[in-house]
PDB file of C-alpha atoms in Angstrom:
ATOM      1  CA  MET A  91    -189.307 114.278 -45.065  1.00 58.00           C
ATOM      2  CA  ASN A  92    -190.022 111.022 -46.886  1.00 70.00           C
ATOM      3  CA  ILE A  93    -190.862 110.630 -50.554  1.00 70.00           C
ATOM      4  CA  ASP A  94    -194.623 110.511 -49.940  1.00 70.00           C
ATOM      5  CA  ASP A  95    -194.459 113.855 -48.155  1.00 69.00           C
ATOM      6  CA  CYS A  96    -192.483 115.253 -51.084  1.00 73.00           C
ATOM      7  CA  THR A  97    -195.172 114.043 -53.459  1.00 76.00           C
ATOM      8  CA  GLN A  98    -197.880 115.889 -51.568  1.00 76.00           C
ATOM      9  CA  VAL A  99    -195.823 119.072 -51.257  1.00 79.00           C
ATOM     10  CA  MET A 100    -194.908 119.113 -54.953  1.00 76.00           C
ATOM     11  CA  ASP A 101    -198.468 118.433 -56.059  1.00 76.00           C
ATOM     12  CA  SER A 102    -199.820 121.182 -53.814  1.00 81.00           C
ATOM     13  CA  PHE A 103    -197.239 123.638 -55.111  1.00 77.00           C
ATOM     14  CA  LEU A 104    -197.771 122.864 -58.796  1.00 76.00           C
ATOM     15  CA  LYS A 105    -201.554 122.991 -58.475  1.00 77.00           C
ATOM     16  CA  ASP A 106    -201.572 126.268 -56.545  1.00 77.00           C
ATOM     17  CA  PRO A 107    -203.052 129.015 -58.800  1.00 78.00           C
ATOM     18  CA  ALA A 108    -200.775 131.534 -57.120  1.00 76.00           C
ATOM     19  CA  CYS A 109    -197.791 129.792 -58.726  1.00 72.00           C
ATOM     20  CA  GLY A 110    -199.101 130.273 -62.231  1.00 75.00           C
ATOM     21  CA  ASP A 111    -199.890 127.608 -64.771  1.00 77.00           C
ATOM     22  CA  LEU A 112    -197.677 124.812 -63.452  1.00 77.00           C
ATOM     23  CA  SER A 113    -200.307 122.101 -63.183  1.00 75.00           C
ATOM     24  CA  GLN A 114    -199.046 120.588 -66.440  1.00 75.00           C
ATOM     25  CA  TYR A 115    -195.901 119.539 -64.583  1.00 77.00           C
ATOM     26  CA  VAL A 116    -197.716 117.502 -61.951  1.00 77.00           C
ATOM     27  CA  LEU A 117    -196.315 113.975 -62.004  1.00 75.00           C
ATOM     28  CA  ASN A 118    -198.628 111.016 -62.252  1.00 77.00           C
ATOM     29  CA  GLU A 119    -198.215 107.835 -60.215  1.00 76.00           C
ATOM     30  CA  GLN A 120    -196.095 106.151 -62.879  1.00 79.00           C
ATOM     31  CA  GLU A 121    -193.754 109.137 -63.104  1.00 79.00           C
ATOM     32  CA  TRP A 122    -193.323 109.141 -59.332  1.00 81.00           C
ATOM     33  CA  LEU A 123    -192.299 105.474 -59.400  1.00 83.00           C
ATOM     34  CA  ALA A 124    -188.621 106.108 -60.216  1.00 86.00           C
ATOM     35  CA  PRO A 125    -188.080 108.708 -57.432  1.00 85.00           C
ATOM     36  CA  LYS A 126    -189.837 106.426 -54.956  1.00 87.00           C
ATOM     37  CA  GLN A 127    -187.662 103.470 -55.897  1.00 90.00           C
ATOM     38  CA  LEU A 128    -184.526 105.596 -55.775  1.00 90.00           C
ATOM     39  CA  SER A 129    -185.574 106.746 -52.317  1.00 89.00           C
ATOM     40  CA  ARG A 130    -185.620 103.116 -51.167  1.00 91.00           C
ATOM     41  CA  VAL A 131    -182.117 102.631 -52.555  1.00 93.00           C
ATOM     42  CA  LEU A 132    -180.689 105.709 -50.833  1.00 92.00           C
ATOM     43  CA  GLU A 133    -182.504 104.964 -47.589  1.00 91.00           C
ATOM     44  CA  ILE A 134    -180.052 102.138 -46.849  1.00 93.00           C
ATOM     45  CA  PRO A 135    -176.790 104.155 -46.723  1.00 90.00           C
ATOM     46  CA  HIS A 136    -178.681 107.010 -45.056  1.00 89.00           C
ATOM     47  CA  ASN A 137    -179.768 104.753 -42.193  1.00 89.00           C
ATOM     48  CA  PHE A 138    -176.218 103.390 -41.954  1.00 87.00           C
ATOM     49  CA  GLN A 139    -174.876 106.905 -41.463  1.00 85.00           C
ATOM     50  CA  GLN A 140    -177.608 107.780 -38.969  1.00 83.00           C
ATOM     51  CA  LEU A 141    -176.996 104.648 -36.928  1.00 80.00           C
ATOM     52  CA  LEU A 142    -173.266 105.156 -36.512  1.00 77.00           C
ATOM     53  CA  SER A 143    -173.384 108.907 -35.975  1.00 77.00           C
ATOM     54  CA  LYS A 144    -175.841 108.704 -33.072  1.00 67.00           C
ATOM     55  CA  GLU A 145    -173.752 106.278 -31.015  1.00 61.00           C
ATOM     56  CA  LYS A 146    -171.970 107.694 -27.976  1.00 58.00           C
ATOM     57  CA  THR A 147    -169.460 104.844 -27.761  1.00 59.00           C
ATOM     58  CA  PRO A 148    -166.700 103.951 -30.264  1.00 59.00           C
ATOM     59  CA  THR A 149    -168.207 102.564 -33.466  1.00 77.00           C
ATOM     60  CA  LEU A 150    -165.104 101.688 -35.479  1.00 86.00           C
ATOM     61  CA  CYS A 151    -165.874  98.012 -34.922  1.00 89.00           C
ATOM     62  CA  ASP A 152    -169.273  98.427 -36.611  1.00 88.00           C
ATOM     63  CA  PHE A 153    -168.044  99.740 -39.946  1.00 89.00           C
ATOM     64  CA  LEU A 154    -167.109  96.486 -41.685  1.00 93.00           C
ATOM     65  CA  PRO A 155    -170.220  94.554 -40.559  1.00 93.00           C
ATOM     66  CA  SER A 156    -172.378  97.529 -41.556  1.00 91.00           C
ATOM     67  CA  PHE A 157    -170.790  97.761 -44.994  1.00 92.00           C
ATOM     68  CA  ALA A 158    -171.404  94.043 -45.464  1.00 94.00           C
ATOM     69  CA  GLN A 159    -175.035  94.626 -44.487  1.00 93.00           C
ATOM     70  CA  ILE A 160    -175.394  97.456 -47.013  1.00 94.00           C
ATOM     71  CA  ILE A 161    -174.102  95.153 -49.744  1.00 95.00           C
ATOM     72  CA  GLU A 162    -176.559  92.442 -48.743  1.00 95.00           C
ATOM     73  CA  LEU A 163    -179.518  94.847 -48.635  1.00 96.00           C
ATOM     74  CA  TRP A 164    -178.660  96.449 -51.970  1.00 96.00           C
ATOM     75  CA  GLU A 165    -178.303  93.063 -53.635  1.00 96.00           C
ATOM     76  CA  GLU A 166    -181.756  92.172 -52.340  1.00 96.00           C
ATOM     77  CA  LEU A 167    -183.138  95.452 -53.717  1.00 95.00           C
ATOM     78  CA  GLN A 168    -181.680  94.608 -57.117  1.00 95.00           C
ATOM     79  CA  ARG A 169    -183.944  91.576 -57.156  1.00 95.00           C
ATOM     80  CA  GLN A 170    -186.946  93.562 -55.947  1.00 95.00           C
ATOM     81  CA  LEU A 171    -186.452  96.607 -58.196  1.00 94.00           C
ATOM     82  CA  PRO A 172    -185.236  95.484 -61.640  1.00 93.00           C
ATOM     83  CA  LYS A 173    -185.432  99.027 -63.037  1.00 91.00           C
ATOM     84  CA  MET A 174    -182.999 100.212 -60.361  1.00 93.00           C
ATOM     85  CA  ARG A 175    -180.562  97.373 -60.971  1.00 94.00           C
ATOM     86  CA  GLN A 176    -178.050  99.419 -62.955  1.00 94.00           C
ATOM     87  CA  SER A 177    -178.093 102.325 -60.507  1.00 92.00           C
ATOM     88  CA  ILE A 178    -177.684  99.990 -57.546  1.00 96.00           C
ATOM     89  CA  GLN A 179    -174.846  98.153 -59.282  1.00 96.00           C
ATOM     90  CA  ALA A 180    -172.896 101.400 -59.601  1.00 95.00           C
ATOM     91  CA  GLY A 181    -173.131 101.847 -55.845  1.00 94.00           C
ATOM     92  CA  LEU A 182    -172.343  98.195 -55.169  1.00 96.00           C
ATOM     93  CA  SER A 183    -169.184  98.279 -57.273  1.00 96.00           C
ATOM     94  CA  LYS A 184    -167.871 101.254 -55.339  1.00 94.00           C
ATOM     95  CA  ILE A 185    -168.817 100.012 -51.884  1.00 94.00           C
ATOM     96  CA  LYS A 186    -167.480  96.486 -52.512  1.00 94.00           C
ATOM     97  CA  ASP A 187    -164.139  97.931 -53.537  1.00 95.00           C
ATOM     98  CA  TYR A 188    -164.072 100.142 -50.449  1.00 92.00           C
ATOM     99  CA  HIS A 189    -165.150  97.239 -48.242  1.00 93.00           C
ATOM    100  CA  LYS A 190    -162.355  95.058 -49.629  1.00 91.00           C
ATOM    101  CA  HIS A 191    -159.707  97.644 -48.766  1.00 92.00           C
ATOM    102  CA  MET A 192    -161.204  98.375 -45.335  1.00 92.00           C
ATOM    103  CA  ALA A 193    -161.096  94.684 -44.430  1.00 91.00           C
ATOM    104  CA  ARG A 194    -157.292  94.855 -44.291  1.00 91.00           C
ATOM    105  CA  VAL A 195    -157.017  98.089 -42.333  1.00 94.00           C
ATOM    106  CA  PRO A 196    -155.567  97.175 -38.905  1.00 94.00           C
ATOM    107  CA  ALA A 197    -157.699  99.665 -36.977  1.00 93.00           C
ATOM    108  CA  TYR A 198    -160.977  98.135 -38.170  1.00 93.00           C
ATOM    109  CA  ALA A 199    -159.829  94.564 -37.547  1.00 93.00           C
ATOM    110  CA  LEU A 200    -158.454  95.265 -34.066  1.00 93.00           C
ATOM    111  CA  ALA A 201    -161.560  97.243 -33.106  1.00 92.00           C
ATOM    112  CA  MET A 202    -163.683  94.167 -33.817  1.00 93.00           C
ATOM    113  CA  VAL A 203    -161.363  91.733 -32.030  1.00 92.00           C
ATOM    114  CA  ILE A 204    -161.317  93.740 -28.790  1.00 91.00           C
ATOM    115  CA  ASN A 205    -165.103  94.034 -28.826  1.00 90.00           C
ATOM    116  CA  PRO A 206    -166.225  91.132 -26.585  1.00 90.00           C
ATOM    117  CA  ASP A 207    -169.525  90.878 -28.449  1.00 89.00           C
ATOM    118  CA  MET A 208    -167.834  90.543 -31.844  1.00 91.00           C
ATOM    119  CA  LYS A 209    -164.279  89.164 -31.705  1.00 93.00           C
ATOM    120  CA  PHE A 210    -163.968  87.183 -34.980  1.00 94.00           C
ATOM    121  CA  ASP A 211    -167.690  86.930 -35.775  1.00 94.00           C
ATOM    122  CA  TYR A 212    -167.352  89.161 -38.827  1.00 94.00           C
ATOM    123  CA  HIS A 213    -164.593  87.008 -40.324  1.00 94.00           C
ATOM    124  CA  HIS A 214    -166.651  83.861 -39.772  1.00 94.00           C
ATOM    125  CA  GLN A 215    -169.739  85.440 -41.337  1.00 93.00           C
ATOM    126  CA  GLN A 216    -167.705  86.519 -44.357  1.00 92.00           C
ATOM    127  CA  ASN A 217    -165.989  83.109 -44.472  1.00 93.00           C
ATOM    128  CA  ASP A 218    -162.717  85.026 -44.426  1.00 93.00           C
ATOM    129  CA  MET A 219    -160.354  82.642 -42.681  1.00 93.00           C
ATOM    130  CA  ASP A 220    -157.285  84.337 -44.161  1.00 94.00           C
ATOM    131  CA  GLY A 221    -158.511  87.601 -42.704  1.00 93.00           C
ATOM    132  CA  ARG A 222    -159.101  85.938 -39.352  1.00 94.00           C
ATOM    133  CA  CYS A 223    -155.559  84.560 -39.248  1.00 95.00           C
ATOM    134  CA  TRP A 224    -154.171  87.947 -40.257  1.00 95.00           C
ATOM    135  CA  ALA A 225    -156.169  89.733 -37.557  1.00 94.00           C
ATOM    136  CA  LYS A 226    -155.215  87.188 -34.896  1.00 94.00           C
ATOM    137  CA  ASP A 227    -151.510  87.380 -35.746  1.00 94.00           C
ATOM    138  CA  MET A 228    -151.702  91.162 -35.636  1.00 94.00           C
ATOM    139  CA  MET A 229    -153.474  91.057 -32.274  1.00 93.00           C
ATOM    140  CA  ILE A 230    -150.786  88.766 -30.859  1.00 93.00           C
ATOM    141  CA  GLU A 231    -148.087  91.104 -32.152  1.00 92.00           C
ATOM    142  CA  LYS A 232    -149.759  94.104 -30.496  1.00 91.00           C
ATOM    143  CA  MET A 233    -150.167  92.201 -27.227  1.00 90.00           C
ATOM    144  CA  GLN A 234    -146.520  91.145 -27.288  1.00 91.00           C
ATOM    145  CA  GLY A 235    -145.476  94.751 -27.768  1.00 90.00           C
ATOM    146  CA  TYR A 236    -147.691  95.877 -24.906  1.00 86.00           C
ATOM    147  CA  ARG A 237    -146.400  93.137 -22.609  1.00 84.00           C
ATOM    148  CA  ALA A 238    -142.778  93.931 -23.446  1.00 85.00           C
ATOM    149  CA  GLN A 239    -143.357  97.599 -22.722  1.00 84.00           C
ATOM    150  CA  ALA A 240    -145.074  96.795 -19.428  1.00 75.00           C
ATOM    151  CA  HIS A 241    -142.221  94.454 -18.464  1.00 71.00           C
ATOM    152  CA  THR A 242    -139.649  97.152 -19.179  1.00 75.00           C
ATOM    153  CA  THR A 243    -141.575  99.648 -17.074  1.00 70.00           C
ATOM    154  CA  ASN A 244    -141.867  97.221 -14.174  1.00 63.00           C
ATOM    155  CA  SER A 245    -138.173  96.347 -14.367  1.00 62.00           C
ATOM    156  CA  GLU A 246    -137.236  99.976 -13.963  1.00 59.00           C
ATOM    157  CA  GLN A 247    -139.207 100.286 -10.765  1.00 57.00           C
ATOM    158  CA  THR A 248    -137.773  99.346  -7.405  1.00 46.00           C
ATOM    159  CA  GLN A 249    -139.206  96.042  -6.343  1.00 55.00           C
ATOM    160  CA  ALA A 250    -139.415  94.548  -2.889  1.00 49.00           C
ATOM    161  CA  PRO A 251    -137.148  91.535  -2.243  1.00 51.00           C
ATOM    162  CA  GLN A 252    -138.766  88.238  -3.132  1.00 52.00           C
ATOM    163  CA  ALA A 253    -139.735  86.104  -0.160  1.00 55.00           C
ATOM    164  CA  GLN A 254    -137.904  82.797  -0.079  1.00 60.00           C
ATOM    165  CA  LEU A 255    -140.083  79.821  -0.961  1.00 55.00           C
ATOM    166  CA  SER A 256    -140.667  77.189   1.659  1.00 61.00           C
ATOM    167  CA  GLU A 257    -139.610  73.639   0.884  1.00 57.00           C
ATOM    168  CA  ALA A 258    -143.246  72.671   0.210  1.00 52.00           C
ATOM    169  CA  GLU A 259    -143.846  75.681  -2.046  1.00 53.00           C
ATOM    170  CA  ALA A 260    -140.687  74.976  -3.991  1.00 55.00           C
ATOM    171  CA  MET A 261    -141.594  71.303  -4.426  1.00 50.00           C
ATOM    172  CA  PHE A 262    -145.075  72.007  -5.778  1.00 50.00           C
ATOM    173  CA  SER A 263    -144.444  75.356  -7.470  1.00 52.00           C
ATOM    174  CA  HIS A 264    -145.163  73.845 -10.881  1.00 50.00           C
ATOM    175  CA  CYS A 265    -148.700  73.075  -9.701  1.00 50.00           C
ATOM    176  CA  GLN A 266    -149.476  76.640  -8.689  1.00 49.00           C
ATOM    177  CA  HIS A 267    -152.115  78.569 -10.640  1.00 47.00           C
ATOM    178  CA  ARG A 268    -150.568  80.722 -13.320  1.00 49.00           C
ATOM    179  CA  GLY A 269    -151.528  84.357 -13.515  1.00 52.00           C
ATOM    180  CA  PRO A 270    -151.991  86.308 -16.769  1.00 53.00           C
ATOM    181  CA  GLN A 271    -148.311  87.240 -16.891  1.00 56.00           C
ATOM    182  CA  ASP A 272    -147.359  83.543 -16.745  1.00 62.00           C
ATOM    183  CA  GLN A 273    -149.440  82.775 -19.819  1.00 78.00           C
ATOM    184  CA  SER A 274    -148.084  83.119 -23.296  1.00 88.00           C
ATOM    185  CA  VAL A 275    -149.645  85.940 -25.273  1.00 89.00           C
ATOM    186  CA  GLU A 276    -151.436  83.441 -27.506  1.00 90.00           C
ATOM    187  CA  GLU A 277    -152.821  81.597 -24.468  1.00 91.00           C
ATOM    188  CA  GLU A 278    -154.071  84.880 -23.053  1.00 90.00           C
ATOM    189  CA  LEU A 279    -155.750  85.773 -26.342  1.00 91.00           C
ATOM    190  CA  ASN A 280    -157.329  82.322 -26.669  1.00 91.00           C
ATOM    191  CA  ALA A 281    -158.685  82.612 -23.121  1.00 90.00           C
ATOM    192  CA  TYR A 282    -160.285  85.939 -24.054  1.00 89.00           C
ATOM    193  CA  LEU A 283    -161.762  84.488 -27.242  1.00 90.00           C
ATOM    194  CA  ALA A 284    -163.241  81.582 -25.276  1.00 90.00           C
ATOM    195  CA  ASP A 285    -164.741  83.904 -22.660  1.00 87.00           C
ATOM    196  CA  PRO A 286    -168.538  83.912 -23.208  1.00 85.00           C
ATOM    197  CA  THR A 287    -168.975  87.179 -21.311  1.00 77.00           C
ATOM    198  CA  PHE A 288    -171.009  89.843 -23.063  1.00 75.00           C
ATOM    199  CA  ALA A 289    -170.827  93.524 -22.224  1.00 70.00           C
ATOM    200  CA  THR A 290    -173.015  96.572 -22.613  1.00 67.00           C
ATOM    201  CA  THR A 291    -170.097  98.295 -24.316  1.00 73.00           C
ATOM    202  CA  THR A 292    -166.487  97.474 -25.097  1.00 77.00           C
ATOM    203  CA  LEU A 293    -165.341 100.173 -22.689  1.00 74.00           C
ATOM    204  CA  ILE A 294    -167.318  98.711 -19.791  1.00 76.00           C
ATOM    205  CA  TYR A 295    -165.964  95.220 -20.484  1.00 78.00           C
ATOM    206  CA  TRP A 296    -162.318  96.283 -20.385  1.00 77.00           C
ATOM    207  CA  GLN A 297    -162.807  98.645 -17.448  1.00 73.00           C
ATOM    208  CA  GLU A 298    -163.992  95.668 -15.423  1.00 74.00           C
ATOM    209  CA  LYS A 299    -160.956  93.573 -16.353  1.00 67.00           C
TER     210      LYS A 299
END
């Protein structure tokens, strides 16, 4: 129910003779102005919650960009609704503080980096180059850990004897195409960041890799 529906319901209730003499409490248009403006303010975080809760795929990557969007929309409302400025500022102070702390939570940063449609877009939009470097270093560290674990697992498995290289293969082995395991972790990450591929969802993108 939106605020206009509430107005009609309240007016009907207060003017109903069956409810007694309550007509004196009917609000005029000017008195309804504050609730209507407050409704516009609260509509922004409400829509944020609705958007993320309806998604069927992981939405952790959307939190920081969405918080930044809330801040931007509320700051615009402060200019549009001067009488709500103080109320909005109270919300802005809290959400900016929360946003600042969230920006350095590894889970949020990594969730954005592994999303092929986002990567470091958020950090560029926020002009947060320190945050970008921090997130990239953390991603490299996680990839190194994963690669080391995978290498240990492979080493423990029985492997077939390596075929001996021919003279030609040995001579030109340095020219052979390198696979992902031959790349450094940073090279592998940079290749991913340069990949222009977009995906319907993060899960679909990585399932196809």
